[in-house]
Short mmCIF file of C-alpha atoms in Angstrom, two decimals:
data_model
loop_
_atom_site.label_atom_id
_atom_site.label_comp_id
_atom_site.label_asym_id
_atom_site.label_seq_id
_atom_site.Cartn_x
_atom_site.Cartn_y
_atom_site.Cartn_z
CA MET A 1 0.27 0.05 0.09
CA ASP A 2 1.54 3.56 -0.86
CA ARG A 3 2.21 5.60 2.10
CA ALA A 4 0.69 8.95 2.34
CA PRO A 5 1.93 12.13 1.33
CA PRO A 6 3.94 14.21 3.87
CA ARG A 7 1.99 16.33 6.42
CA GLY A 8 1.36 19.94 5.47
CA ALA A 9 -0.04 22.26 2.62
CA PRO A 10 0.04 19.33 0.09
CA ARG A 11 -1.84 16.38 1.75
CA ASP A 12 -4.40 19.10 3.05
CA ALA A 13 -5.14 20.55 -0.09
CA VAL A 14 -8.17 18.65 -1.16
CA GLY A 15 -9.62 18.30 2.25
CA GLN A 16 -9.56 22.38 2.53
CA ARG A 17 -10.72 22.78 -1.03
CA TRP A 18 -13.71 20.48 0.03
CA LEU A 19 -13.94 22.36 3.55
CA ALA A 20 -14.47 25.54 0.83
CA VAL A 21 -17.20 23.88 -1.30
CA PHE A 22 -19.40 23.43 1.89
CA ALA A 23 -18.97 27.09 3.05
CA PHE A 24 -20.00 28.36 -0.26
CA GLN A 25 -22.63 26.15 -0.35
CA ALA A 26 -23.90 27.12 3.18
CA ALA A 27 -23.47 30.63 2.64
CA LEU A 28 -25.66 30.43 -1.10
CA SER A 29 -28.13 28.54 1.36
CA ALA A 30 -27.99 31.26 4.07
CA ALA A 31 -28.49 33.95 1.48
CA ALA A 32 -31.56 32.31 -0.32
CA SER A 33 -33.28 31.89 3.19
CA ALA A 34 -32.38 35.29 4.12
CA LEU A 35 -34.42 36.32 1.15
CA ARG A 36 -37.20 34.47 1.79
CA LEU A 37 -37.80 35.39 5.58
CA ALA A 38 -37.41 39.16 4.26
CA VAL A 39 -40.23 38.69 1.45
CA PHE A 40 -42.82 36.21 3.05
CA PRO A 41 -44.81 37.41 6.11
CA ARG A 42 -44.37 35.50 9.36
CA GLY A 43 -47.18 34.68 12.38
CA ARG A 44 -50.06 33.14 10.62
CA SER A 45 -50.94 29.59 9.87
CA HIS A 46 -51.78 27.35 7.03
CA PRO A 47 -55.56 26.33 7.73
CA LEU A 48 -55.35 23.27 5.88
CA LEU A 49 -51.43 22.46 7.69
CA GLY A 50 -52.18 23.70 10.76
CA VAL A 51 -48.24 24.65 11.08
CA PRO A 52 -47.34 28.62 11.58
CA THR A 53 -45.24 30.11 8.84
CA GLY A 54 -42.98 31.24 10.80
CA LEU A 55 -41.98 27.67 11.95
CA LEU A 56 -41.97 26.76 8.28
CA LEU A 57 -39.45 29.21 7.55
CA ALA A 58 -37.37 28.45 10.33
CA LEU A 59 -37.19 25.13 8.97
CA ASP A 60 -36.19 26.32 5.52
CA PRO A 61 -32.29 27.16 6.13
CA PHE A 62 -31.82 23.59 7.75
CA LEU A 63 -33.52 22.15 4.60
CA SER A 64 -31.50 23.99 2.38
CA CYS A 65 -28.35 23.30 4.14
CA ALA A 66 -29.19 19.39 4.58
CA ALA A 67 -29.71 19.48 0.57
CA THR A 68 -26.67 21.50 -0.45
CA GLY A 69 -24.87 19.16 2.27
CA LEU A 70 -26.06 16.16 0.04
CA LEU A 71 -24.94 17.76 -3.13
CA ALA A 72 -21.60 18.23 -1.86
CA LEU A 73 -21.61 14.76 -0.43
CA ALA A 74 -22.56 13.24 -3.72
CA LEU A 75 -19.81 15.52 -5.63
CA LEU A 76 -17.35 14.30 -3.18
CA LEU A 77 -17.99 10.33 -3.82
CA THR A 78 -17.78 11.06 -7.61
CA GLU A 79 -15.53 13.69 -8.66
CA SER A 80 -12.21 12.80 -9.92
CA PRO A 81 -9.63 14.08 -12.40
CA HIS A 82 -9.02 10.65 -14.33
CA PRO A 83 -11.72 9.70 -16.70
CA ARG A 84 -12.52 6.19 -14.74
CA PRO A 85 -15.93 5.52 -14.08
CA PRO A 86 -17.08 5.81 -10.13
CA PRO A 87 -17.56 2.23 -9.13
CA LEU A 88 -21.29 1.32 -9.19
CA PRO A 89 -22.08 1.34 -5.41
CA ARG A 90 -21.13 4.93 -5.63
CA SER A 91 -22.81 6.18 -8.43
CA ALA A 92 -26.08 4.59 -7.33
CA LEU A 93 -25.38 6.67 -3.73
CA ALA A 94 -24.55 9.73 -5.82
CA THR A 95 -27.87 9.32 -7.75
CA ALA A 96 -29.81 9.13 -4.32
CA LEU A 97 -28.47 11.89 -3.01
CA LEU A 98 -28.61 14.32 -5.89
CA ALA A 99 -32.01 13.27 -6.33
CA ALA A 100 -32.96 13.81 -2.71
CA ALA A 101 -31.04 17.49 -2.84
CA GLY A 102 -33.84 17.97 -5.59
CA THR A 103 -36.18 17.03 -2.92
CA LEU A 104 -35.21 19.25 -0.37
CA CYS A 105 -34.25 22.26 -2.51
CA VAL A 106 -37.77 22.55 -3.88
CA GLY A 107 -39.45 21.04 -0.29
CA ALA A 108 -37.78 24.11 1.27
CA ALA A 109 -40.12 26.33 -0.93
CA ALA A 110 -43.04 25.10 0.89
CA ALA A 111 -42.97 28.17 2.90
CA MET A 112 -43.93 30.14 0.27
CA LEU A 113 -47.07 28.30 -0.45
CA PRO A 114 -50.32 30.40 -0.08
CA GLU A 115 -52.48 29.91 2.75
CA ASP A 116 -55.06 27.48 1.40
CA ALA A 117 -52.28 24.73 0.54
CA GLY A 118 -52.74 21.47 1.90
CA TRP A 119 -50.47 18.74 1.99
CA GLU A 120 -51.11 17.82 -1.58
CA ALA A 121 -49.17 20.99 -2.48
CA VAL A 122 -46.00 20.05 -0.36
CA ALA A 123 -46.19 16.56 -1.52
CA TRP A 124 -46.34 17.96 -5.28
CA LEU A 125 -43.31 20.21 -4.54
CA GLY A 126 -41.04 17.23 -3.35
CA PHE A 127 -42.22 15.26 -6.32
CA ARG A 128 -41.30 17.95 -8.69
CA GLY A 129 -37.76 18.22 -6.85
CA ALA A 130 -37.17 14.71 -6.82
CA VAL A 131 -37.93 14.82 -10.72
CA LEU A 132 -35.56 17.45 -11.04
CA GLY A 133 -32.69 15.54 -8.98
CA SER A 134 -32.97 12.58 -11.00
CA ILE A 135 -32.47 14.33 -14.22
CA PHE A 136 -29.75 16.46 -12.74
CA ALA A 137 -27.88 12.95 -11.86
CA GLY A 138 -28.67 11.19 -15.13
CA HIS A 139 -26.85 14.10 -17.05
CA TYR A 140 -24.42 14.35 -14.48
CA PHE A 141 -23.22 10.42 -14.85
CA GLY A 142 -24.46 10.37 -18.68
CA ARG A 143 -22.25 13.23 -19.56
CA ARG A 144 -19.44 12.14 -17.74
CA ARG A 145 -19.55 15.78 -15.63
CA TRP A 146 -17.72 13.74 -12.93
CA LEU A 147 -14.56 13.97 -14.58
CA LEU A 148 -12.65 17.24 -13.36
CA GLN A 149 -11.61 19.31 -16.37
CA PHE A 150 -8.45 21.07 -15.74
CA PRO A 151 -8.29 24.88 -17.97
CA VAL A 152 -5.62 25.64 -20.08
CA LEU A 153 -4.87 28.70 -18.40
CA GLN A 154 -5.26 29.69 -14.45
CA ARG A 155 -7.46 32.45 -13.60
CA PRO A 156 -8.58 34.12 -10.50
CA LEU A 157 -11.21 32.30 -8.60
CA PHE A 158 -13.83 35.20 -9.42
CA TYR A 159 -13.14 35.08 -12.81
CA GLY A 160 -13.07 31.21 -13.02
CA LEU A 161 -16.83 31.48 -11.64
CA LYS A 162 -17.90 34.42 -13.53
CA MET A 163 -17.24 32.84 -16.64
CA GLY A 164 -19.05 29.81 -15.62
CA LEU A 165 -22.14 31.78 -14.91
CA LEU A 166 -24.10 31.85 -18.36
CA PRO A 167 -23.55 28.37 -19.29
CA SER A 168 -24.75 27.43 -15.98
CA GLY A 169 -28.00 29.37 -16.57
CA ASN A 170 -28.18 27.92 -19.76
CA ARG A 171 -27.97 24.38 -18.34
CA ALA A 172 -30.29 25.28 -15.96
CA LEU A 173 -33.00 26.44 -17.82
CA LYS A 174 -32.77 23.41 -20.12
CA LEU A 175 -33.15 21.33 -16.86
CA SER A 176 -35.57 22.92 -15.68
CA ILE A 177 -37.71 22.65 -18.74
CA GLN A 178 -37.09 18.82 -18.87
CA ALA A 179 -38.26 18.53 -15.48
CA PHE A 180 -41.36 20.29 -16.23
CA LEU A 181 -42.35 18.32 -18.68
CA ILE A 182 -41.39 15.14 -17.35
CA SER A 183 -43.20 15.56 -14.13
CA HIS A 184 -46.31 16.83 -15.79
CA PHE A 185 -45.92 13.19 -17.77
CA LEU A 186 -45.54 11.28 -14.65
CA VAL A 187 -48.10 13.15 -12.33
CA PHE A 188 -50.99 10.89 -14.36
CA PHE A 189 -49.58 7.94 -12.37
CA LEU A 190 -50.05 9.82 -8.65
CA PRO A 191 -53.03 9.89 -6.79
CA TRP A 192 -55.81 12.30 -8.48
CA GLN A 193 -55.18 14.38 -5.02
CA PHE A 194 -51.74 15.20 -6.05
CA ARG A 195 -52.86 15.99 -9.57
CA LYS A 196 -55.47 18.46 -8.46
CA GLY A 197 -53.39 20.12 -5.84
CA GLY A 198 -50.42 20.70 -7.93
CA SER A 199 -52.74 22.02 -10.77
CA VAL A 200 -54.48 24.35 -8.70
CA ILE A 201 -52.47 25.47 -6.07
CA LEU A 202 -49.43 26.71 -7.71
CA THR A 203 -49.38 28.25 -11.40
CA GLU A 204 -47.18 26.59 -13.89
CA ILE A 205 -45.13 29.59 -14.18
CA SER A 206 -44.55 29.52 -10.26
CA ILE A 207 -43.14 25.88 -10.76
CA LEU A 208 -40.98 26.67 -13.27
CA MET A 209 -39.03 29.45 -12.20
CA VAL A 210 -38.69 27.47 -8.79
CA THR A 211 -37.04 24.61 -10.46
CA ALA A 212 -34.93 26.93 -12.67
CA ALA A 213 -33.71 28.54 -9.44
CA VAL A 214 -33.07 25.32 -8.02
CA SER A 215 -31.24 23.90 -11.34
CA PHE A 216 -29.03 26.81 -11.23
CA CYS A 217 -28.04 26.50 -7.70
CA LEU A 218 -27.08 23.14 -8.64
CA GLU A 219 -25.14 24.02 -11.64
CA ILE A 220 -23.38 26.83 -9.51
CA ASN A 221 -22.35 24.21 -7.00
CA TYR A 222 -21.02 22.21 -9.74
CA GLN A 223 -19.11 25.14 -11.32
CA PHE A 224 -18.06 25.82 -8.25
CA VAL A 225 -16.26 22.07 -7.42
CA GLN A 226 -14.81 22.17 -10.75
CA VAL A 227 -12.96 25.96 -10.44
CA VAL A 228 -11.84 25.16 -6.64
CA HIS A 229 -10.24 21.53 -7.44
CA THR A 230 -8.07 22.32 -10.62
CA ARG A 231 -6.65 25.20 -8.99
CA ARG A 232 -2.93 25.37 -8.87
CA CYS A 233 -1.48 23.91 -5.44
CA SER A 234 2.04 25.07 -3.97
CA PHE A 235 3.88 21.57 -3.06
CA ALA A 236 6.82 23.50 -1.34
CA PRO A 237 7.56 24.56 2.14
CA PRO A 238 7.04 27.88 2.82
CA GLN A 239 9.92 30.15 2.21
CA SER A 240 12.40 31.00 4.61
CA THR A 241 11.70 27.87 6.53
CA ALA A 242 14.41 25.25 7.20
CA ALA A 243 12.81 22.64 5.00
CA ALA A 244 12.88 25.31 2.00
CA GLU A 245 16.80 26.07 2.94
CA THR A 246 17.80 22.19 3.08
CA ASN A 247 15.49 20.38 0.38
CA PRO A 248 12.35 22.20 -1.15
CA THR A 249 11.75 19.76 -3.45
CA GLU A 250 10.77 16.72 -1.17
CA PHE A 251 7.43 17.70 -0.59
CA ILE A 252 6.44 17.32 -4.55
CA LEU A 253 8.84 14.09 -5.04
CA GLU A 254 6.90 12.19 -2.05
CA THR A 255 3.89 13.13 -3.52
CA LEU A 256 4.52 12.09 -7.09
CA GLU A 257 6.14 8.81 -5.90
CA GLN A 258 3.83 7.49 -3.21
CA SER A 259 0.54 8.99 -3.44
CA ASP A 260 -1.97 6.74 -5.02
CA SER A 261 -1.76 6.51 -9.01
CA ARG A 262 -4.12 8.98 -10.94
CA SER A 263 -5.48 10.52 -7.43
CA LEU A 264 -6.45 13.87 -7.59
CA ILE A 265 -3.47 15.17 -5.44
CA GLN A 266 -1.30 13.53 -7.78
CA TYR A 267 -2.52 15.34 -10.42
CA LEU A 268 -2.17 18.23 -9.00
CA ALA A 269 1.55 17.62 -8.04
CA TYR A 270 2.12 17.15 -11.66
CA GLN A 271 0.58 20.16 -12.77
CA ASP A 272 2.39 22.12 -9.61
CA LEU A 273 5.64 20.49 -11.62
CA CYS A 274 4.85 22.03 -14.93
CA VAL A 275 4.30 25.33 -13.64
CA VAL A 276 7.07 25.49 -11.96
CA SER A 277 9.57 24.36 -14.70
CA GLU A 278 7.72 26.52 -17.31
CA CYS A 279 7.22 29.78 -15.34
CA ASN A 280 9.28 32.20 -13.22
CA VAL A 281 6.70 32.05 -10.54
CA GLU A 282 9.19 30.18 -7.98
CA PRO A 283 12.93 30.52 -9.45
CA TRP A 284 13.84 29.47 -6.15
CA ARG A 285 12.30 25.94 -6.81
CA ARG A 286 13.39 25.16 -10.04
CA ALA A 287 17.08 26.32 -9.43
CA ALA A 288 16.78 23.38 -6.53
CA PHE A 289 16.03 20.73 -9.75
CA PHE A 290 19.40 21.45 -10.58
CA GLU A 291 21.46 20.44 -7.23
CA GLU A 292 24.78 19.26 -7.48
CA SER A 293 24.27 15.48 -6.88
CA GLY A 294 21.86 15.05 -9.50
CA GLU A 295 19.60 13.12 -7.42
CA THR A 296 17.00 15.06 -7.42
CA TYR A 297 16.73 15.62 -11.07
CA LYS A 298 17.10 12.28 -11.93
CA ARG A 299 14.02 11.28 -9.72
CA ILE A 300 12.04 14.24 -11.48
CA VAL A 301 12.51 12.97 -15.01
CA THR A 302 11.82 9.66 -13.93
CA ALA A 303 8.71 10.77 -12.18
CA CYS A 304 7.82 12.01 -15.78
CA LEU A 305 9.03 9.31 -17.58
CA LYS A 306 6.96 6.60 -16.26
CA PRO A 307 3.35 7.85 -17.44
CA LEU A 308 4.69 8.73 -21.07
CA GLU A 309 6.57 5.18 -21.34
CA GLU A 310 3.33 3.81 -20.08
CA PHE A 311 1.11 5.67 -22.29
CA THR A 312 3.59 4.50 -25.04
CA SER A 313 3.27 0.69 -24.06
CA LYS A 314 -0.39 0.95 -24.08
CA ILE A 315 -0.16 2.17 -27.69
CA ALA A 316 2.24 -0.60 -28.58
CA GLU A 317 -0.21 -2.92 -27.43
CA ALA A 318 -2.89 -2.02 -29.17
CA LEU A 319 -1.03 -1.38 -32.40
CA GLU A 320 0.27 -5.36 -32.04
CA GLY A 321 -1.61 -8.02 -34.28
CA LEU A 322 -3.66 -5.42 -36.21
CA SER A 323 -6.31 -7.28 -38.21
CA SER A 324 -9.02 -6.28 -40.78
CA ASP A 325 -11.39 -7.59 -38.72
CA LYS A 326 -14.23 -5.79 -37.66
CA PRO A 327 -14.47 -7.14 -33.59
CA GLU A 328 -10.60 -7.16 -33.25
CA LEU A 329 -10.62 -3.44 -34.48
CA MET A 330 -13.07 -2.67 -32.29
CA LEU A 331 -10.89 -4.03 -29.44
CA GLN A 332 -7.77 -2.37 -30.64
CA GLN A 333 -9.86 1.14 -30.74
CA SER A 334 -11.23 0.58 -27.15
CA LYS A 335 -7.41 -0.34 -25.85
CA LEU A 336 -6.67 3.26 -27.43
CA PHE A 337 -9.13 5.30 -25.86
CA SER A 338 -8.31 4.02 -22.71
CA ALA A 339 -4.66 4.83 -23.28
CA PHE A 340 -5.41 8.29 -23.83
CA ASP A 341 -7.17 8.30 -20.51
CA ASP A 342 -3.88 9.75 -19.18
CA SER A 343 -3.58 12.35 -22.01
CA GLN A 344 -3.71 15.11 -19.16
CA ILE A 345 -1.10 13.74 -17.22
CA CYS A 346 1.23 12.79 -20.20
CA THR A 347 0.65 16.41 -21.37
CA TRP A 348 2.17 18.07 -18.29
CA CYS A 349 4.99 15.23 -18.05
CA ALA A 350 6.20 16.27 -21.99
CA ARG A 351 5.89 19.90 -21.63
CA THR A 352 8.07 19.66 -18.17
CA LEU A 353 10.68 17.21 -19.76
CA ALA A 354 10.99 19.68 -22.35
CA VAL A 355 11.45 22.79 -20.53
CA LEU A 356 13.61 21.30 -18.07
CA THR A 357 15.97 19.74 -20.54
CA ALA A 358 15.93 23.19 -22.75
CA ARG A 359 16.65 25.18 -19.51
CA SER A 360 19.34 22.81 -18.45
CA ARG A 361 21.69 24.22 -21.46
CA GLN A 362 21.41 27.65 -19.24
CA GLU A 363 20.71 26.78 -15.53
CA ASP A 364 22.24 23.42 -15.06
CA ARG A 365 25.54 24.80 -13.37
CA TYR A 366 27.00 21.01 -12.55
CA GLY A 367 25.84 19.46 -16.01
CA VAL A 368 23.75 17.13 -14.23
CA ALA A 369 21.24 16.64 -17.12
CA GLN A 370 24.06 15.38 -19.14
CA LEU A 371 26.31 13.12 -16.96
CA THR A 372 23.35 11.38 -15.58
CA GLY A 373 21.80 10.67 -19.00
CA CYS A 374 18.70 12.30 -18.35
CA ASN A 375 18.72 14.14 -21.98
CA ALA A 376 18.80 10.97 -23.72
CA ALA A 377 16.49 9.36 -22.08
CA VAL A 378 14.12 12.23 -22.69
CA MET A 379 14.49 12.50 -26.04
CA THR A 380 14.25 8.67 -26.62
CA THR A 381 10.79 8.65 -24.72
CA LEU A 382 9.35 11.95 -26.50
CA LEU A 383 10.06 10.70 -30.18
CA SER A 384 9.17 6.84 -29.00
CA ALA A 385 5.86 8.05 -27.83
CA LEU A 386 5.60 10.28 -30.79
CA VAL A 387 6.21 7.70 -33.43
CA ALA A 388 3.53 5.50 -31.62
CA ILE A 389 0.65 8.13 -32.15
CA GLU A 390 1.86 9.07 -35.64
CA THR A 391 1.74 5.21 -36.37
CA CYS A 392 -1.94 5.09 -35.05
CA LEU A 393 -2.50 8.16 -37.18
CA GLY A 394 -1.12 6.59 -40.46
CA LYS A 395 2.29 7.62 -40.74
CA LYS A 396 4.77 5.08 -42.13
CA THR A 397 7.43 4.45 -39.33
CA ASN A 398 10.15 2.21 -41.10
CA PRO A 399 13.02 3.60 -41.89
CA GLN A 400 14.02 5.80 -45.02
CA PRO A 401 17.17 6.80 -47.01
CA VAL A 402 18.29 9.93 -45.93
CA HIS A 403 17.55 11.81 -49.14
CA SER A 404 13.94 10.43 -48.98
CA LEU A 405 13.16 12.49 -45.90
CA GLY A 406 10.82 15.01 -45.53
CA PRO A 407 7.06 16.00 -45.49
CA GLU A 408 6.70 15.32 -48.96
CA ASN A 409 7.58 12.01 -48.77
CA ILE A 410 4.90 10.88 -46.03
CA ARG A 411 2.65 8.45 -47.18
CA TRP A 412 -0.31 7.88 -45.49
CA ALA A 413 -2.25 4.62 -45.13
CA SER A 414 -6.14 4.22 -45.86
CA LEU A 415 -8.47 5.39 -43.45
CA SER A 416 -10.57 1.81 -43.49
CA THR A 417 -9.34 -0.90 -41.17
CA GLY A 418 -6.02 -2.19 -41.16
CA ARG A 419 -2.85 -2.35 -42.00
CA LYS A 420 -1.33 -0.75 -45.52
CA GLY A 421 2.26 -1.48 -45.70
CA THR A 422 3.74 -0.54 -42.61
CA GLY A 423 1.14 2.43 -41.84
CA VAL A 424 -2.28 1.99 -39.94
CA SER A 425 -4.90 4.64 -38.86
CA ILE A 426 -7.12 2.61 -36.17
CA ALA A 427 -7.33 6.28 -34.61
CA SER A 428 -8.56 8.09 -37.58
CA THR A 429 -12.50 7.16 -36.82
CA GLN A 430 -14.53 9.63 -34.94
CA LYS A 431 -15.02 7.25 -31.88
CA GLY A 432 -15.25 9.05 -29.04
CA GLY A 433 -12.96 12.02 -30.06
CA LEU A 434 -9.98 9.29 -30.51
CA HIS A 435 -8.47 11.13 -33.45
CA LYS A 436 -8.42 14.54 -31.71
CA LYS A 437 -6.97 13.12 -28.70
CA ALA A 438 -4.35 11.91 -30.82
CA TYR A 439 -3.57 14.76 -33.10
CA THR A 440 -3.34 16.94 -29.67
CA MET A 441 -1.14 14.84 -28.15
CA ALA A 442 1.16 14.60 -31.02
CA ASP A 443 1.29 18.41 -31.56
CA VAL A 444 2.50 18.38 -27.57
CA LEU A 445 5.06 16.06 -27.98
CA ARG A 446 5.95 17.42 -31.33
CA THR A 447 6.47 20.88 -29.60
CA SER A 448 8.32 19.54 -27.04
CA VAL A 449 10.79 18.15 -29.38
CA TYR A 450 11.31 21.08 -31.17
CA GLN A 451 11.70 23.08 -27.73
CA ILE A 452 14.90 20.63 -26.94
CA VAL A 453 16.52 21.16 -30.50
CA SER A 454 15.96 24.84 -30.45
CA ALA A 455 17.61 24.88 -27.18
CA PHE A 456 20.78 22.59 -28.53
CA ILE A 457 20.53 23.18 -32.20
CA ASP A 458 24.12 24.19 -32.33
CA ASP A 459 25.78 20.82 -31.04
CA LEU A 460 22.90 19.27 -32.73
CA ARG A 461 23.95 20.51 -36.29
CA ALA A 462 27.71 19.76 -35.41
CA ASN A 463 26.88 16.06 -34.46
CA ALA A 464 24.24 15.75 -37.32
CA LYS A 465 25.67 12.47 -38.25
CA PRO A 466 23.40 9.26 -37.60
CA SER A 467 26.17 7.69 -35.65
CA SER A 468 26.67 10.40 -33.00
CA LEU A 469 22.81 11.39 -32.60
CA GLU A 470 22.42 7.77 -31.67
CA LYS A 471 25.30 8.06 -28.90
CA ASN A 472 24.47 11.23 -27.65
CA TRP A 473 20.78 11.74 -27.74
CA ILE A 474 19.20 8.23 -27.90
CA SER A 475 19.37 5.85 -25.39
CA GLU A 476 22.33 3.40 -25.92
CA GLY A 477 21.86 -0.17 -25.08
CA ARG A 478 17.82 0.65 -23.97
CA LYS A 479 15.37 -0.81 -26.90
CA PRO A 480 12.73 2.13 -27.23
CA VAL A 481 9.09 1.27 -26.06
CA TYR A 482 8.04 1.78 -29.93
CA GLY A 483 9.97 1.99 -32.47
CA SER A 484 13.50 1.35 -33.38
CA GLN A 485 16.78 3.19 -32.88
CA ALA A 486 17.03 3.93 -36.44
CA VAL A 487 13.76 5.35 -36.91
CA LEU A 488 14.47 7.84 -33.70
CA VAL A 489 17.94 8.77 -35.34
CA GLN A 490 15.88 9.44 -38.71
CA LYS A 491 12.93 11.54 -36.92
CA LEU A 492 15.39 13.37 -34.80
CA ILE A 493 17.17 14.52 -37.89
CA LEU A 494 13.76 15.87 -39.31
CA PHE A 495 13.57 18.01 -36.19
CA ILE A 496 17.35 19.22 -36.49
CA GLU A 497 16.31 20.39 -40.25
CA TYR A 498 13.12 21.52 -38.85
CA ARG A 499 10.98 19.48 -41.49
CA ALA A 500 9.01 17.38 -38.93
CA VAL A 501 5.29 17.90 -39.61
#
């Protein structure tokens, strides 16, 4: 079993963010309750309910807080950065909790009922809330909204929420209309008393407004969870402390190596590593990567190479034994689709490796990147992953004569089913957006290789012979995960000549 990450801000980040979610939902509930307390009269009783309106208004904050708390608990059980569906018991539990949240949210509006309202109206409101919660749960799981989407740019919290207001309003309106229509269809299966109470006591416009307001609250809560959990977390000890002076990289290294695979805290650690490597937000942390012994740099490179090598090996496994048989082709596409599930971490790893290798040209005072052989390992892994993806897209990967290299000599395989020469194209279909993911990942890898080549262009051109490149930039005595050393050398030559497309 993996040991827990070290104590402190990195390990507590996820828990603190969930506390922020609960606080946000409590504030939202309190604001809604205060608004209703200010608008609706108190001290009178419903003749049919026999309950003072003040008591209903007093219970309203507890109902709202309970509803939003159930919603937060449901999101807590399902939110994940990895595209792996939550286990079935958790899905069933979250569906029930979301339905209960809708029931309680709309049930809290019972305090706004007119004085001649009976229990049928309260039951009718609860039924409409249950329908709304069920529809929201169906959209939540049917569209895989439990998957955390990390933004390309990190914006302040306020602007992150502001950008989600309009989409949340549009989705809330659609959900409320769907709940409105479905509940009117299902009402025919209820006893006549409930149908009568629902049609006489509340107008259809008021019902639609209440359900739209509740669904908007659900969407805003969901948007807040997305924005909060995808924000960057700094995996470093506070500056001017003993830990920052002696070993500032221990937090992030232990998190990368010891946290559960593909967990949220591991995603946040890779995100932080990429930001520190690419930007000058904390230059003292990046300077610590190139410490004299080279052990820190080697551990960072190893932690980033591992996801890329696993990603390439999954693609290589899917490409083995290609067949034009339709069931076999569908199985291979399914394997490819699961391989690209880790594309977010692989993107961060490729960008981190590229920028650290490029910056080592100027910032590596002790030459640890070159002496430890990390530069060759990075270039080999990036080229191997790129060749594997290009094979999926239909490019030939067999070694060609040097004079025939170039984009004009690339031959694309047929976009049908199987093997043609040495090219395949099982990622060229529209299934699940697989071709889009493949092209996106190929662009990331191509840009990463070009970043390294641009930093070392003089040395690469001075040693442009295949034998020299294979010795200095392709790992000797270590077979690439995909492709041969000859293919990787020819691919690197294309990058050196800025002709790799």
